[in-house]
Amino acid sequence: MSRENYLYAAKLSEQAERYQDMVSEMKQLAALAVEQELSIDERNLLSVAYKNLVGARRASWRILQSVEQSEMMKNNDKRVGLVQKYRAVVEKELDEICGDVLQLLDKYLVPSATTTEASVFYLKMKADYHRYLAEFKSEEARKEAADNTLGAYKAAQDKAMELTTTNPIRLGLALNFSVFYYEILTQPEQACSLAKQAFDDAISDLDSLGEDSYKDSALIMQLLRDNLTLWTSEMQDEGKA
């Protein structure tokens, strides 16, 4: 199939909400990045396809973890065992999806990026999927995933300095990087510092915000501010306790 047909088939799959099919088409398209890098539309479609696959399973995992904790509090060992067995199935799927994305990024997408925006987009994506692994891994595997996440976010952050402070990709990177510090590394002060810096820098450069990206940037800035409010409040509550 031609590049145009892969793209059409992926959009068709998205409309039908058949995200596994969408991923299959986008994988074929990603492999062609060595000949010609993905357009903005194509890379966004790739992100949407995998985000839907992984998002559903991350939500399932969180629900199962909550159920497991509830059953443990009731000392219901038999049910705990059943939940753990089911959770392992979801974790296997998460492992496979994240591994799939990371392979595409390392083999085709990161090397093919010729613009700063594309480089930051793919390095951020790489960090995000390592972070999703760190969410459910334990012990050494969790440490390895966290180290890989940190390395990719730092590489993306260094590259993102070339973008305007109001660029939605740069802001999205700051948002996800700060979440990583808060949720995975449990470093709330570092998370707040990173989020506040990104927000303040963008506020001071609002004049440079183009009409085309205004909506995306404003939404991410709102999320940064919401997180800052929540995290600061939680830190104050812990301090009182």
XYZ file of C-alpha atoms in Angstrom:
241
model
C 0.000 0.000 0.000
C 1.057 3.580 -0.589
C 1.718 6.114 2.149
C -1.526 7.894 1.251
C -3.520 4.669 1.621
C -1.981 3.844 5.022
C -2.945 7.332 6.187
C -6.508 7.022 4.887
C -6.906 3.560 6.451
C -5.635 4.920 9.803
C -8.129 7.801 9.728
C -10.894 5.375 8.799
C -9.978 3.135 11.746
C -10.018 6.168 14.053
C -13.520 7.116 12.890
C -14.654 3.544 13.535
C -12.884 3.664 16.944
C -10.900 0.534 16.041
C -7.612 1.628 17.570
C -5.758 -1.678 17.184
C -6.353 -1.417 13.429
C -5.297 2.217 13.518
C -2.043 1.248 15.227
C -1.381 -1.426 12.590
C -1.720 1.127 9.787
C 0.396 3.745 11.581
C 3.164 1.194 12.217
C 3.431 0.660 8.465
C 3.535 4.414 7.964
C 6.145 4.933 10.703
C 8.481 2.474 8.972
C 8.449 4.794 5.936
C 9.882 7.650 8.051
C 13.395 6.572 7.023
C 12.508 7.677 3.473
C 10.503 10.750 4.427
C 9.780 11.888 7.988
C 6.190 11.937 9.208
C 4.154 15.095 8.724
C 2.593 16.836 11.743
C -0.753 15.228 10.883
C 0.847 11.764 10.619
C 2.766 11.960 13.888
C -0.345 13.218 15.705
C -2.316 10.255 14.344
C 0.409 7.884 15.546
C 0.203 9.441 19.004
C -3.618 9.210 19.092
C -3.586 5.564 17.998
C -1.231 4.402 20.736
C -2.676 6.748 23.351
C -6.087 5.110 22.966
C -4.648 1.605 23.209
C -2.479 2.322 26.223
C -4.971 4.688 27.899
C -7.683 2.037 28.149
C -5.263 -0.433 29.746
C -3.792 2.118 32.169
C -7.344 2.858 33.328
C -8.050 -0.894 33.690
C -4.852 -1.361 35.700
C -5.744 1.454 38.120
C -9.222 0.005 38.681
C -7.824 -3.490 39.320
C -5.206 -2.113 41.706
C -7.959 -0.336 43.657
C -10.099 -3.508 43.775
C -7.072 -5.534 44.903
C -6.361 -3.142 47.783
C -10.027 -3.257 48.789
C -10.039 -7.079 48.856
C -6.768 -7.139 50.821
C -8.313 -4.927 53.488
C -11.117 -7.492 53.788
C -8.506 -10.302 54.057
C -10.146 -12.019 51.106
C -7.069 -13.904 49.859
C -8.902 -15.932 47.222
C -10.276 -12.826 45.515
C -6.943 -11.037 45.838
C -5.359 -13.901 43.909
C -7.972 -13.644 41.156
C -7.502 -9.889 40.829
C -3.705 -10.239 40.735
C -3.974 -12.841 37.993
C -6.175 -10.546 35.917
C -3.921 -7.550 36.609
C -0.976 -9.563 35.256
C -2.863 -9.969 31.956
C -3.317 -6.195 31.672
C 0.348 -5.612 32.582
C 1.455 -7.989 29.816
C -0.611 -6.007 27.305
C 0.834 -2.723 28.596
C 4.334 -4.158 28.291
C 3.736 -5.159 24.678
C 2.159 -1.850 23.626
C 4.865 0.276 25.264
C 7.601 -1.947 23.840
C 6.028 -1.594 20.404
C 6.017 2.222 20.541
C 9.532 2.448 21.953
C 10.884 0.231 19.184
C 9.260 2.423 16.504
C 10.645 5.556 18.130
C 14.212 4.242 18.431
C 14.336 2.556 15.033
C 12.520 5.014 12.762
C 11.086 8.149 14.340
C 13.750 9.739 16.544
C 16.494 9.228 13.890
C 14.271 10.626 11.100
C 13.377 13.917 12.864
C 14.838 16.919 11.054
C 13.109 19.705 13.009
C 13.361 20.674 16.677
C 9.601 20.248 17.122
C 9.668 16.710 15.741
C 12.680 15.769 17.905
C 11.021 17.065 21.083
C 7.713 15.400 20.135
C 9.341 11.972 19.730
C 11.667 12.237 22.745
C 8.701 13.298 24.908
C 6.702 10.362 23.532
C 9.610 8.032 24.330
C 9.727 9.329 27.913
C 5.939 9.054 28.290
C 5.913 5.346 27.348
C 8.827 4.549 29.646
C 6.816 6.353 32.365
C 3.780 4.159 31.658
C 6.027 1.128 32.247
C 7.308 2.620 35.506
C 3.710 3.018 36.723
C 3.174 -0.727 37.146
C 6.667 -2.244 37.338
C 8.302 -3.025 40.671
C 11.791 -3.125 42.169
C 14.648 -3.246 39.598
C 12.339 -3.144 36.569
C 10.673 -0.013 37.950
C 14.026 1.648 38.599
C 15.176 0.868 35.057
C 11.962 2.268 33.560
C 12.238 5.391 35.734
C 15.880 5.924 34.709
C 14.936 5.569 31.034
C 12.064 8.012 31.536
C 14.272 10.599 33.205
C 16.921 10.319 30.476
C 14.394 10.797 27.665
C 12.614 13.707 29.381
C 15.946 15.461 29.997
C 16.993 14.959 26.355
C 13.641 16.385 25.234
C 13.928 19.289 27.686
C 17.412 20.233 26.414
C 16.127 20.219 22.827
C 12.940 22.095 23.757
C 14.968 25.138 24.850
C 15.134 25.983 21.124
C 11.315 26.294 20.986
C 9.284 29.285 22.195
C 8.107 29.047 25.809
C 4.489 29.057 24.600
C 4.967 26.206 22.122
C 2.361 23.522 22.993
C 4.894 20.687 22.554
C 7.317 22.373 24.975
C 4.485 23.049 27.446
C 3.191 19.473 27.126
C 6.669 18.202 27.857
C 6.886 20.320 31.037
C 3.449 19.066 32.109
C 4.328 15.380 31.702
C 7.858 15.753 33.095
C 6.472 17.402 36.244
C 3.887 14.592 36.612
C 6.759 12.098 36.410
C 8.600 13.875 39.240
C 5.442 13.929 41.338
C 3.994 10.473 40.724
C 6.965 8.234 39.925
C 9.949 9.826 41.686
C 7.783 11.280 44.498
C 9.654 14.589 44.383
C 6.796 17.110 44.776
C 9.055 20.146 45.197
C 10.888 19.401 41.939
C 7.532 18.785 40.209
C 6.165 22.132 41.391
C 9.352 23.968 40.467
C 9.324 22.583 36.918
C 5.604 23.245 36.381
C 5.820 26.787 37.822
C 8.856 27.678 35.694
C 7.113 26.521 32.511
C 3.913 28.360 33.405
C 5.656 31.624 34.378
C 7.863 31.596 31.263
C 4.847 31.087 29.021
C 2.845 33.830 30.773
C 5.658 36.327 30.210
C 5.810 35.426 26.500
C 2.068 35.351 25.751
C 2.573 37.904 22.972
C 4.502 35.292 20.990
C 1.564 32.871 21.061
C 0.290 32.266 17.538
C -3.402 31.956 16.761
C -2.988 28.412 15.453
C -1.609 27.043 18.720
C -3.412 29.355 21.184
C -6.088 26.833 22.154
C -3.608 23.957 22.761
C -1.157 26.120 24.709
C -3.866 27.724 26.866
C -5.270 24.291 27.773
C -1.864 22.935 28.836
C -1.128 26.089 30.843
C -4.424 25.571 32.669
C -3.441 21.957 33.443
C -0.045 23.125 34.749
C -1.771 25.631 37.027
C -4.321 23.058 38.223
C -1.534 20.615 39.117
C 0.420 23.325 40.911
C -2.634 24.242 42.997
C -3.324 20.604 43.887
C 0.296 19.658 44.635
C 0.961 22.776 46.723
C -2.204 22.109 48.732
C -1.205 18.458 49.326
C 2.309 19.472 50.432
C 0.833 22.000 52.882
C -1.544 19.361 54.293
C 1.342 16.935 54.767
C 3.338 19.672 56.472
C 0.512 20.277 58.958
C 0.203 16.555 59.606
